[in-house]
Amino acid sequence: MDAGANFYQRVYQVLAAIPRGCVSTYGDIAMLAGSPCAARQVGGVLKHLPEGSKLPWHRVVNRNGQISLTGPDLSRQREALIAEGIDVSHEGKISLSRYRWKI
DNA sequence: AGCGTGACTCCTC
DNA sequence: AGAGGAGCCACGC
């Protein structure tokens, strides 16, 4: 990880490193990006993410294992997670203890 | 250079 | 148990 890289760039790296079929939380990504308390900023990064991006932004959920998004984007992320084999049928909640990615 | 904002998180009532 | 408020960091204006 390059020290000269911006926070956004680091988030991209961490995001791309999340294995398929796993999820991560904003707080974890922020910590891995070098700023343990910048969870909100992680959301800002994903929001700025272009639609054509190959980054698995859908593998990012909040601390509760739920999608913090609202509206159609929420459904899209949920569908993407299901497509990766992640079970979100449990009231839209994901079992972090089972799918959460940790180094 | 300073203020406001947010796809978060934690603590308290 | 559920709702509300404060704290935190990086970025845009």
Short mmCIF file of N, CA and C (backbone and C1' of nucleotides) in Angstrom, two decimals:
data_model
loop_
_atom_site.label_atom_id
_atom_site.label_comp_id
_atom_site.label_asym_id
_atom_site.label_seq_id
_atom_site.Cartn_x
_atom_site.Cartn_y
_atom_site.Cartn_z
N MET A 1 0.84 -1.21 0.00
CA MET A 1 0.00 0.00 0.00
C MET A 1 0.87 1.25 0.00
N ASP A 2 0.66 2.09 -0.94
CA ASP A 2 1.52 3.26 -1.05
C ASP A 2 1.08 4.34 -0.07
N ALA A 3 2.05 4.84 0.65
CA ALA A 3 1.73 5.88 1.61
C ALA A 3 1.28 7.15 0.90
N GLY A 4 1.72 7.34 -0.32
CA GLY A 4 1.36 8.55 -1.05
C GLY A 4 -0.04 8.51 -1.62
N ALA A 5 -0.63 7.31 -1.67
CA ALA A 5 -1.97 7.19 -2.24
C ALA A 5 -3.00 7.90 -1.37
N ASN A 6 -4.01 8.42 -2.01
CA ASN A 6 -5.08 9.09 -1.27
C ASN A 6 -5.97 8.07 -0.58
N PHE A 7 -6.78 8.58 0.29
CA PHE A 7 -7.68 7.69 1.02
C PHE A 7 -8.59 6.95 0.04
N TYR A 8 -9.11 7.67 -0.92
CA TYR A 8 -9.98 7.05 -1.93
C TYR A 8 -9.27 5.88 -2.60
N GLN A 9 -8.02 6.12 -2.99
CA GLN A 9 -7.27 5.09 -3.69
C GLN A 9 -7.10 3.85 -2.82
N ARG A 10 -6.88 4.09 -1.56
CA ARG A 10 -6.70 2.96 -0.64
C ARG A 10 -7.98 2.18 -0.49
N VAL A 11 -9.09 2.89 -0.43
CA VAL A 11 -10.38 2.22 -0.33
C VAL A 11 -10.61 1.35 -1.55
N TYR A 12 -10.21 1.86 -2.71
CA TYR A 12 -10.35 1.07 -3.92
C TYR A 12 -9.58 -0.23 -3.79
N GLN A 13 -8.37 -0.14 -3.28
CA GLN A 13 -7.52 -1.32 -3.12
C GLN A 13 -8.17 -2.34 -2.20
N VAL A 14 -8.63 -1.87 -1.06
CA VAL A 14 -9.26 -2.77 -0.09
C VAL A 14 -10.50 -3.39 -0.69
N LEU A 15 -11.27 -2.57 -1.37
CA LEU A 15 -12.52 -3.05 -1.95
C LEU A 15 -12.24 -4.16 -2.97
N ALA A 16 -11.25 -3.93 -3.79
CA ALA A 16 -10.91 -4.91 -4.82
C ALA A 16 -10.35 -6.19 -4.21
N ALA A 17 -9.89 -6.10 -2.97
CA ALA A 17 -9.27 -7.26 -2.34
C ALA A 17 -10.30 -8.17 -1.67
N ILE A 18 -11.52 -7.69 -1.57
CA ILE A 18 -12.55 -8.52 -0.93
C ILE A 18 -12.88 -9.70 -1.84
N PRO A 19 -12.72 -10.92 -1.32
CA PRO A 19 -12.97 -12.11 -2.14
C PRO A 19 -14.45 -12.25 -2.48
N ARG A 20 -14.71 -12.90 -3.57
CA ARG A 20 -16.09 -13.12 -3.99
C ARG A 20 -16.78 -14.03 -2.97
N GLY A 21 -18.03 -13.69 -2.66
CA GLY A 21 -18.78 -14.48 -1.71
C GLY A 21 -18.60 -14.00 -0.28
N CYS A 22 -17.82 -12.94 -0.10
CA CYS A 22 -17.61 -12.38 1.23
C CYS A 22 -18.09 -10.93 1.27
N VAL A 23 -18.28 -10.41 2.47
CA VAL A 23 -18.68 -9.02 2.62
C VAL A 23 -17.77 -8.35 3.65
N SER A 24 -17.81 -7.05 3.68
CA SER A 24 -17.04 -6.30 4.66
C SER A 24 -17.85 -5.10 5.14
N THR A 25 -17.40 -4.49 6.18
CA THR A 25 -18.13 -3.36 6.74
C THR A 25 -17.39 -2.06 6.46
N TYR A 26 -18.09 -0.96 6.55
CA TYR A 26 -17.49 0.35 6.30
C TYR A 26 -16.35 0.58 7.29
N GLY A 27 -16.59 0.23 8.52
CA GLY A 27 -15.57 0.45 9.54
C GLY A 27 -14.31 -0.35 9.26
N ASP A 28 -14.47 -1.59 8.84
CA ASP A 28 -13.30 -2.42 8.53
C ASP A 28 -12.52 -1.84 7.37
N ILE A 29 -13.24 -1.44 6.34
CA ILE A 29 -12.57 -0.88 5.17
C ILE A 29 -11.83 0.39 5.54
N ALA A 30 -12.48 1.20 6.36
CA ALA A 30 -11.82 2.43 6.80
C ALA A 30 -10.54 2.11 7.55
N MET A 31 -10.63 1.10 8.42
CA MET A 31 -9.46 0.71 9.19
C MET A 31 -8.36 0.20 8.26
N LEU A 32 -8.74 -0.65 7.32
CA LEU A 32 -7.77 -1.20 6.38
C LEU A 32 -7.19 -0.10 5.50
N ALA A 33 -7.99 0.93 5.27
CA ALA A 33 -7.52 2.04 4.43
C ALA A 33 -6.60 2.97 5.20
N GLY A 34 -6.55 2.77 6.51
CA GLY A 34 -5.62 3.57 7.31
C GLY A 34 -6.29 4.58 8.21
N SER A 35 -7.63 4.68 8.15
CA SER A 35 -8.35 5.63 9.01
C SER A 35 -9.50 4.92 9.70
N PRO A 36 -9.27 4.44 10.91
CA PRO A 36 -10.23 3.59 11.62
C PRO A 36 -11.60 4.24 11.80
N CYS A 37 -11.64 5.55 11.85
CA CYS A 37 -12.91 6.23 12.14
C CYS A 37 -13.47 6.95 10.93
N ALA A 38 -13.03 6.55 9.75
CA ALA A 38 -13.51 7.22 8.54
C ALA A 38 -14.54 6.38 7.80
N ALA A 39 -15.35 5.67 8.57
CA ALA A 39 -16.35 4.79 7.96
C ALA A 39 -17.28 5.60 7.05
N ARG A 40 -17.64 6.78 7.48
CA ARG A 40 -18.57 7.59 6.66
C ARG A 40 -17.92 7.93 5.35
N GLN A 41 -16.66 8.24 5.42
CA GLN A 41 -15.96 8.63 4.21
C GLN A 41 -15.94 7.47 3.22
N VAL A 42 -15.89 6.25 3.72
CA VAL A 42 -15.91 5.09 2.83
C VAL A 42 -17.20 5.10 2.01
N GLY A 43 -18.28 5.42 2.66
CA GLY A 43 -19.54 5.53 1.94
C GLY A 43 -19.46 6.60 0.86
N GLY A 44 -18.81 7.69 1.18
CA GLY A 44 -18.65 8.75 0.20
C GLY A 44 -17.86 8.27 -1.00
N VAL A 45 -16.87 7.42 -0.76
CA VAL A 45 -16.07 6.87 -1.85
C VAL A 45 -16.95 6.03 -2.77
N LEU A 46 -17.73 5.16 -2.17
CA LEU A 46 -18.57 4.27 -2.97
C LEU A 46 -19.61 5.07 -3.74
N LYS A 47 -20.09 6.12 -3.14
CA LYS A 47 -21.11 6.94 -3.81
C LYS A 47 -20.51 7.60 -5.05
N HIS A 48 -19.27 7.97 -4.95
CA HIS A 48 -18.58 8.61 -6.07
C HIS A 48 -18.12 7.60 -7.09
N LEU A 49 -18.27 6.33 -6.76
CA LEU A 49 -17.80 5.28 -7.66
C LEU A 49 -18.61 5.27 -8.96
N PRO A 50 -17.94 5.22 -10.11
CA PRO A 50 -18.64 5.15 -11.39
C PRO A 50 -19.41 3.85 -11.53
N GLU A 51 -20.47 3.87 -12.31
CA GLU A 51 -21.30 2.67 -12.45
C GLU A 51 -20.55 1.53 -13.11
N GLY A 52 -19.67 1.88 -14.03
CA GLY A 52 -18.94 0.85 -14.77
C GLY A 52 -17.79 0.26 -14.00
N SER A 53 -17.61 0.69 -12.75
CA SER A 53 -16.47 0.22 -11.97
C SER A 53 -16.57 -1.28 -11.72
N LYS A 54 -15.42 -1.94 -11.73
CA LYS A 54 -15.40 -3.38 -11.49
C LYS A 54 -15.31 -3.69 -10.00
N LEU A 55 -15.21 -2.64 -9.21
CA LEU A 55 -15.05 -2.85 -7.77
C LEU A 55 -16.34 -3.41 -7.17
N PRO A 56 -16.20 -4.40 -6.29
CA PRO A 56 -17.36 -5.04 -5.67
C PRO A 56 -17.95 -4.19 -4.55
N TRP A 57 -18.47 -3.05 -4.90
CA TRP A 57 -19.04 -2.14 -3.89
C TRP A 57 -20.21 -2.79 -3.16
N HIS A 58 -20.83 -3.75 -3.78
CA HIS A 58 -22.01 -4.38 -3.17
C HIS A 58 -21.62 -5.27 -2.00
N ARG A 59 -20.32 -5.54 -1.87
CA ARG A 59 -19.88 -6.40 -0.75
C ARG A 59 -19.66 -5.59 0.52
N VAL A 60 -20.06 -4.35 0.48
CA VAL A 60 -19.89 -3.49 1.66
C VAL A 60 -21.24 -3.26 2.34
N VAL A 61 -21.30 -3.63 3.61
CA VAL A 61 -22.53 -3.43 4.37
C VAL A 61 -22.20 -2.73 5.69
N ASN A 62 -23.20 -2.32 6.40
CA ASN A 62 -22.95 -1.63 7.66
C ASN A 62 -22.64 -2.61 8.78
N ARG A 63 -22.43 -2.08 9.95
CA ARG A 63 -22.00 -2.90 11.08
C ARG A 63 -23.04 -3.93 11.47
N ASN A 64 -24.28 -3.68 11.11
CA ASN A 64 -25.37 -4.59 11.46
C ASN A 64 -25.54 -5.71 10.45
N GLY A 65 -24.74 -5.68 9.42
CA GLY A 65 -24.88 -6.68 8.37
C GLY A 65 -26.00 -6.34 7.41
N GLN A 66 -26.44 -5.12 7.45
CA GLN A 66 -27.51 -4.70 6.55
C GLN A 66 -27.01 -3.66 5.57
N ILE A 67 -27.76 -3.51 4.49
CA ILE A 67 -27.38 -2.54 3.46
C ILE A 67 -27.83 -1.15 3.90
N SER A 68 -26.90 -0.23 3.90
CA SER A 68 -27.20 1.13 4.33
C SER A 68 -27.86 1.95 3.24
N LEU A 69 -27.90 1.41 2.04
CA LEU A 69 -28.49 2.13 0.92
C LEU A 69 -30.00 2.17 1.03
N THR A 70 -30.59 3.01 0.20
CA THR A 70 -32.06 3.12 0.20
C THR A 70 -32.56 3.13 -1.24
N GLY A 71 -33.80 2.72 -1.42
CA GLY A 71 -34.40 2.76 -2.74
C GLY A 71 -33.93 1.64 -3.65
N PRO A 72 -33.89 1.88 -4.94
CA PRO A 72 -33.56 0.83 -5.93
C PRO A 72 -32.14 0.31 -5.76
N ASP A 73 -31.24 1.17 -5.34
CA ASP A 73 -29.86 0.73 -5.15
C ASP A 73 -29.78 -0.39 -4.13
N LEU A 74 -30.62 -0.31 -3.13
CA LEU A 74 -30.64 -1.35 -2.10
C LEU A 74 -30.96 -2.70 -2.72
N SER A 75 -32.00 -2.72 -3.53
CA SER A 75 -32.40 -3.98 -4.18
C SER A 75 -31.29 -4.49 -5.08
N ARG A 76 -30.64 -3.57 -5.77
CA ARG A 76 -29.57 -3.97 -6.68
C ARG A 76 -28.44 -4.63 -5.92
N GLN A 77 -28.05 -4.02 -4.82
CA GLN A 77 -26.97 -4.59 -4.02
C GLN A 77 -27.38 -5.95 -3.47
N ARG A 78 -28.63 -6.03 -3.00
CA ARG A 78 -29.10 -7.29 -2.44
C ARG A 78 -29.06 -8.40 -3.50
N GLU A 79 -29.48 -8.06 -4.70
CA GLU A 79 -29.46 -9.05 -5.78
C GLU A 79 -28.03 -9.49 -6.08
N ALA A 80 -27.12 -8.51 -6.09
CA ALA A 80 -25.72 -8.82 -6.38
C ALA A 80 -25.16 -9.76 -5.31
N LEU A 81 -25.53 -9.53 -4.08
CA LEU A 81 -25.04 -10.39 -3.00
C LEU A 81 -25.58 -11.80 -3.15
N ILE A 82 -26.85 -11.88 -3.49
CA ILE A 82 -27.46 -13.21 -3.68
C ILE A 82 -26.76 -13.93 -4.81
N ALA A 83 -26.41 -13.20 -5.85
CA ALA A 83 -25.73 -13.79 -7.00
C ALA A 83 -24.37 -14.34 -6.60
N GLU A 84 -23.80 -13.82 -5.52
CA GLU A 84 -22.49 -14.29 -5.08
C GLU A 84 -22.61 -15.42 -4.06
N GLY A 85 -23.83 -15.81 -3.80
CA GLY A 85 -24.03 -16.92 -2.88
C GLY A 85 -24.21 -16.49 -1.44
N ILE A 86 -24.42 -15.19 -1.24
CA ILE A 86 -24.61 -14.69 0.13
C ILE A 86 -26.10 -14.66 0.45
N ASP A 87 -26.43 -15.23 1.58
CA ASP A 87 -27.84 -15.33 1.96
C ASP A 87 -28.30 -14.05 2.66
N VAL A 88 -29.19 -13.34 2.01
CA VAL A 88 -29.73 -12.11 2.61
C VAL A 88 -31.24 -12.26 2.85
N SER A 89 -31.67 -13.51 2.81
CA SER A 89 -33.10 -13.75 2.98
C SER A 89 -33.55 -13.50 4.40
N HIS A 90 -32.62 -13.48 5.30
CA HIS A 90 -32.96 -13.31 6.71
C HIS A 90 -33.28 -11.85 7.01
N GLU A 91 -34.43 -11.42 6.53
CA GLU A 91 -34.89 -10.05 6.76
C GLU A 91 -33.88 -9.03 6.22
N GLY A 92 -33.23 -9.40 5.14
CA GLY A 92 -32.28 -8.49 4.53
C GLY A 92 -30.99 -8.36 5.31
N LYS A 93 -30.84 -9.20 6.31
CA LYS A 93 -29.61 -9.14 7.11
C LYS A 93 -28.64 -10.21 6.67
N ILE A 94 -27.37 -9.87 6.75
CA ILE A 94 -26.32 -10.82 6.38
C ILE A 94 -25.62 -11.30 7.65
N SER A 95 -25.34 -12.58 7.70
CA SER A 95 -24.60 -13.13 8.85
C SER A 95 -23.15 -12.73 8.75
N LEU A 96 -22.81 -11.64 9.38
CA LEU A 96 -21.43 -11.15 9.32
C LEU A 96 -20.46 -12.19 9.84
N SER A 97 -20.86 -12.89 10.88
CA SER A 97 -19.98 -13.91 11.46
C SER A 97 -19.64 -14.98 10.44
N ARG A 98 -20.45 -15.07 9.42
CA ARG A 98 -20.23 -16.13 8.42
C ARG A 98 -19.60 -15.59 7.14
N TYR A 99 -20.03 -14.42 6.72
CA TYR A 99 -19.56 -13.89 5.43
C TYR A 99 -18.52 -12.78 5.57
N ARG A 100 -18.42 -12.20 6.73
CA ARG A 100 -17.53 -11.07 6.93
C ARG A 100 -16.09 -11.43 6.60
N TRP A 101 -15.49 -10.59 5.79
CA TRP A 101 -14.10 -10.84 5.38
C TRP A 101 -13.15 -10.13 6.34
N LYS A 102 -12.21 -10.87 6.82
CA LYS A 102 -11.21 -10.28 7.69
C LYS A 102 -9.85 -10.82 7.32
N ILE A 103 -8.88 -9.98 7.40
CA ILE A 103 -7.54 -10.40 7.02
C ILE A 103 -7.02 -11.50 7.92
P DA B 1 -3.55 28.08 4.77
"O5'" DA B 1 -5.01 28.51 5.17
"C5'" DA B 1 -5.25 29.80 5.75
"C4'" DA B 1 -6.70 29.91 6.14
"C3'" DA B 1 -7.11 28.86 7.17
"O3'" DA B 1 -7.96 29.48 8.13
"C1'" DA B 1 -8.45 28.65 5.23
P DG B 2 -8.44 28.55 9.34
"O5'" DG B 2 -10.00 28.46 8.98
"C5'" DG B 2 -10.70 29.65 8.62
"C4'" DG B 2 -12.16 29.35 8.34
"C3'" DG B 2 -12.76 28.35 9.34
"O3'" DG B 2 -14.05 28.78 9.71
"C1'" DG B 2 -12.97 27.52 7.12
P DC B 3 -14.95 27.85 10.71
"O5'" DC B 3 -16.07 27.33 9.69
"C5'" DC B 3 -16.74 28.26 8.83
"C4'" DC B 3 -17.87 27.57 8.08
"C3'" DC B 3 -18.69 26.61 8.95
"O3'" DC B 3 -20.06 26.70 8.60
"C1'" DC B 3 -17.67 25.43 7.15
P DG B 4 -21.14 25.70 9.28
"O5'" DG B 4 -21.44 24.68 8.09
"C5'" DG B 4 -21.77 25.19 6.79
"C4'" DG B 4 -22.10 24.04 5.85
"C3'" DG B 4 -23.01 22.99 6.48
"O3'" DG B 4 -23.97 22.54 5.53
"C1'" DG B 4 -20.94 22.00 5.83
P DT B 5 -25.03 21.42 5.96
"O5'" DT B 5 -24.42 20.09 5.32
"C5'" DT B 5 -24.19 20.02 3.91
"C4'" DT B 5 -23.53 18.71 3.52
"C3'" DT B 5 -24.24 17.48 4.11
"O3'" DT B 5 -24.62 16.59 3.05
"C1'" DT B 5 -21.87 17.40 4.47
P DG B 6 -25.88 15.69 3.31
"O5'" DG B 6 -25.14 14.26 3.38
"C5'" DG B 6 -24.46 13.74 2.24
"C4'" DG B 6 -23.60 12.56 2.64
"C3'" DG B 6 -24.36 11.50 3.46
"O3'" DG B 6 -24.15 10.20 2.92
"C1'" DG B 6 -22.39 12.21 4.60
P DA B 7 -25.41 9.59 2.30
"O5'" DA B 7 -24.98 8.07 2.32
"C5'" DA B 7 -25.97 7.10 2.60
"C4'" DA B 7 -25.28 5.78 2.79
"C3'" DA B 7 -23.88 5.88 3.38
"O3'" DA B 7 -23.77 4.97 4.47
"C1'" DA B 7 -23.84 4.55 1.44
P DC B 8 -24.22 5.43 5.98
"O5'" DC B 8 -22.79 5.25 6.65
"C5'" DC B 8 -21.95 4.16 6.35
"C4'" DC B 8 -20.96 3.98 7.49
"C3'" DC B 8 -21.48 3.03 8.58
"O3'" DC B 8 -20.39 2.22 9.06
"C1'" DC B 8 -21.05 5.16 9.52
P DT B 9 -20.86 0.99 10.02
"O5'" DT B 9 -20.51 1.56 11.47
"C5'" DT B 9 -19.25 2.19 11.69
"C4'" DT B 9 -19.15 2.65 13.13
"C3'" DT B 9 -19.84 1.70 14.13
"O3'" DT B 9 -18.93 1.36 15.17
"C1'" DT B 9 -20.60 3.95 14.43
P DC B 10 -19.41 0.40 16.36
"O5'" DC B 10 -19.59 1.44 17.57
"C5'" DC B 10 -18.56 2.40 17.85
"C4'" DC B 10 -19.00 3.29 19.00
"C3'" DC B 10 -19.66 2.53 20.13
"O3'" DC B 10 -19.09 2.89 21.37
"C1'" DC B 10 -21.11 4.28 19.32
P DC B 11 -19.65 2.20 22.72
"O5'" DC B 11 -20.42 3.43 23.40
"C5'" DC B 11 -19.88 4.75 23.28
"C4'" DC B 11 -20.84 5.76 23.90
"C3'" DC B 11 -21.55 5.25 25.15
"O3'" DC B 11 -21.59 6.28 26.13
"C1'" DC B 11 -23.15 5.90 23.51
P DT B 12 -22.28 5.89 27.59
"O5'" DT B 12 -23.68 6.66 27.50
"C5'" DT B 12 -23.71 8.02 27.11
"C4'" DT B 12 -25.15 8.53 27.01
"C3'" DT B 12 -26.03 8.13 28.20
"O3'" DT B 12 -26.74 9.28 28.68
"C1'" DT B 12 -27.06 7.48 26.16
P DC B 13 -27.76 9.13 29.94
"O5'" DC B 13 -29.18 9.26 29.22
"C5'" DC B 13 -29.46 10.34 28.33
"C4'" DC B 13 -30.92 10.28 27.85
"C3'" DC B 13 -31.90 9.96 28.97
"O3'" DC B 13 -33.07 10.76 28.84
"C1'" DC B 13 -32.06 8.32 27.25
P DA C 1 -33.48 -6.62 23.63
"O5'" DA C 1 -34.62 -5.54 23.46
"C5'" DA C 1 -35.96 -5.92 23.06
"C4'" DA C 1 -36.65 -4.74 22.40
"C3'" DA C 1 -35.99 -4.27 21.10
"O3'" DA C 1 -36.98 -3.82 20.19
"C1'" DA C 1 -35.83 -2.54 22.71
P DG C 2 -36.53 -3.50 18.74
"O5'" DG C 2 -36.76 -1.91 18.69
"C5'" DG C 2 -38.02 -1.38 19.08
"C4'" DG C 2 -37.95 0.14 19.17
"C3'" DG C 2 -37.32 0.79 17.94
"O3'" DG C 2 -38.12 1.90 17.52
"C1'" DG C 2 -36.15 1.46 19.90
P DA C 3 -37.75 2.78 16.29
"O5'" DA C 3 -37.24 4.14 16.98
"C5'" DA C 3 -38.01 4.72 18.02
"C4'" DA C 3 -37.34 5.99 18.53
"C3'" DA C 3 -36.75 6.87 17.42
"O3'" DA C 3 -37.07 8.24 17.66
"C1'" DA C 3 -35.05 6.29 18.98
P DG C 4 -36.58 9.37 16.69
"O5'" DG C 4 -35.36 10.03 17.49
"C5'" DG C 4 -35.56 10.47 18.84
"C4'" DG C 4 -34.25 11.04 19.40
"C3'" DG C 4 -33.52 11.96 18.42
"O3'" DG C 4 -33.22 13.20 19.06
"C1'" DG C 4 -32.06 10.24 19.18
P DG C 5 -32.50 14.34 18.29
"O5'" DG C 5 -31.03 14.25 18.90
"C5'" DG C 5 -30.85 14.21 20.33
"C4'" DG C 5 -29.37 14.07 20.68
"C3'" DG C 5 -28.46 15.01 19.88
"O3'" DG C 5 -27.49 15.60 20.74
"C1'" DG C 5 -27.79 12.76 19.55
P DA C 6 -26.50 16.67 20.20
"O5'" DA C 6 -25.11 15.87 20.22
"C5'" DA C 6 -24.68 15.22 21.42
"C4'" DA C 6 -23.34 14.51 21.20
"C3'" DA C 6 -22.30 15.37 20.48
"O3'" DA C 6 -21.03 15.20 21.09
"C1'" DA C 6 -22.70 13.36 19.28
P DG C 7 -19.78 15.85 20.49
"O5'" DG C 7 -19.07 14.63 19.71
"C5'" DG C 7 -18.83 13.41 20.40
"C4'" DG C 7 -17.93 12.49 19.57
"C3'" DG C 7 -16.81 13.23 18.85
"O3'" DG C 7 -15.60 12.48 18.97
"C1'" DG C 7 -18.15 12.07 17.28
P DC C 8 -14.26 13.20 18.50
"O5'" DC C 8 -14.00 12.46 17.08
"C5'" DC C 8 -13.88 11.06 17.02
"C4'" DC C 8 -13.96 10.58 15.57
"C3'" DC C 8 -13.11 11.41 14.63
"O3'" DC C 8 -11.89 10.73 14.32
"C1'" DC C 8 -15.28 10.95 13.71
P DC C 9 -10.75 11.61 13.69
"O5'" DC C 9 -11.00 11.41 12.12
"C5'" DC C 9 -11.01 10.11 11.55
"C4'" DC C 9 -11.25 10.18 10.04
"C3'" DC C 9 -10.34 11.15 9.30
"O3'" DC C 9 -9.79 10.54 8.15
"C1'" DC C 9 -12.62 11.70 8.89
P DA C 10 -8.63 11.30 7.39
"O5'" DA C 10 -9.35 11.70 6.01
"C5'" DA C 10 -9.80 10.66 5.15
"C4'" DA C 10 -10.73 11.22 4.07
"C3'" DA C 10 -10.05 12.25 3.17
"O3'" DA C 10 -10.35 11.99 1.82
"C1'" DA C 10 -12.00 13.19 4.16
P DC C 11 -9.76 12.85 0.69
"O5'" DC C 11 -11.05 13.68 0.23
"C5'" DC C 11 -12.25 12.98 -0.11
"C4'" DC C 11 -13.33 13.96 -0.53
"C3'" DC C 11 -12.85 15.05 -1.49
"O3'" DC C 11 -13.81 15.26 -2.51
"C1'" DC C 11 -13.79 16.03 0.45
P DG C 12 -13.47 16.17 -3.76
"O5'" DG C 12 -14.62 17.28 -3.64
"C5'" DG C 12 -16.00 16.87 -3.55
"C4'" DG C 12 -16.89 18.08 -3.30
"C3'" DG C 12 -16.57 19.25 -4.23
"O3'" DG C 12 -17.77 19.85 -4.70
"C1'" DG C 12 -16.30 19.90 -1.96
P DC C 13 -17.68 21.10 -5.68
"O5'" DC C 13 -17.98 22.36 -4.73
"C5'" DC C 13 -19.11 22.33 -3.85
"C4'" DC C 13 -19.25 23.64 -3.11
"C3'" DC C 13 -18.93 24.87 -3.96
"O3'" DC C 13 -19.82 25.93 -3.68
"C1'" DC C 13 -17.47 24.80 -2.10
#
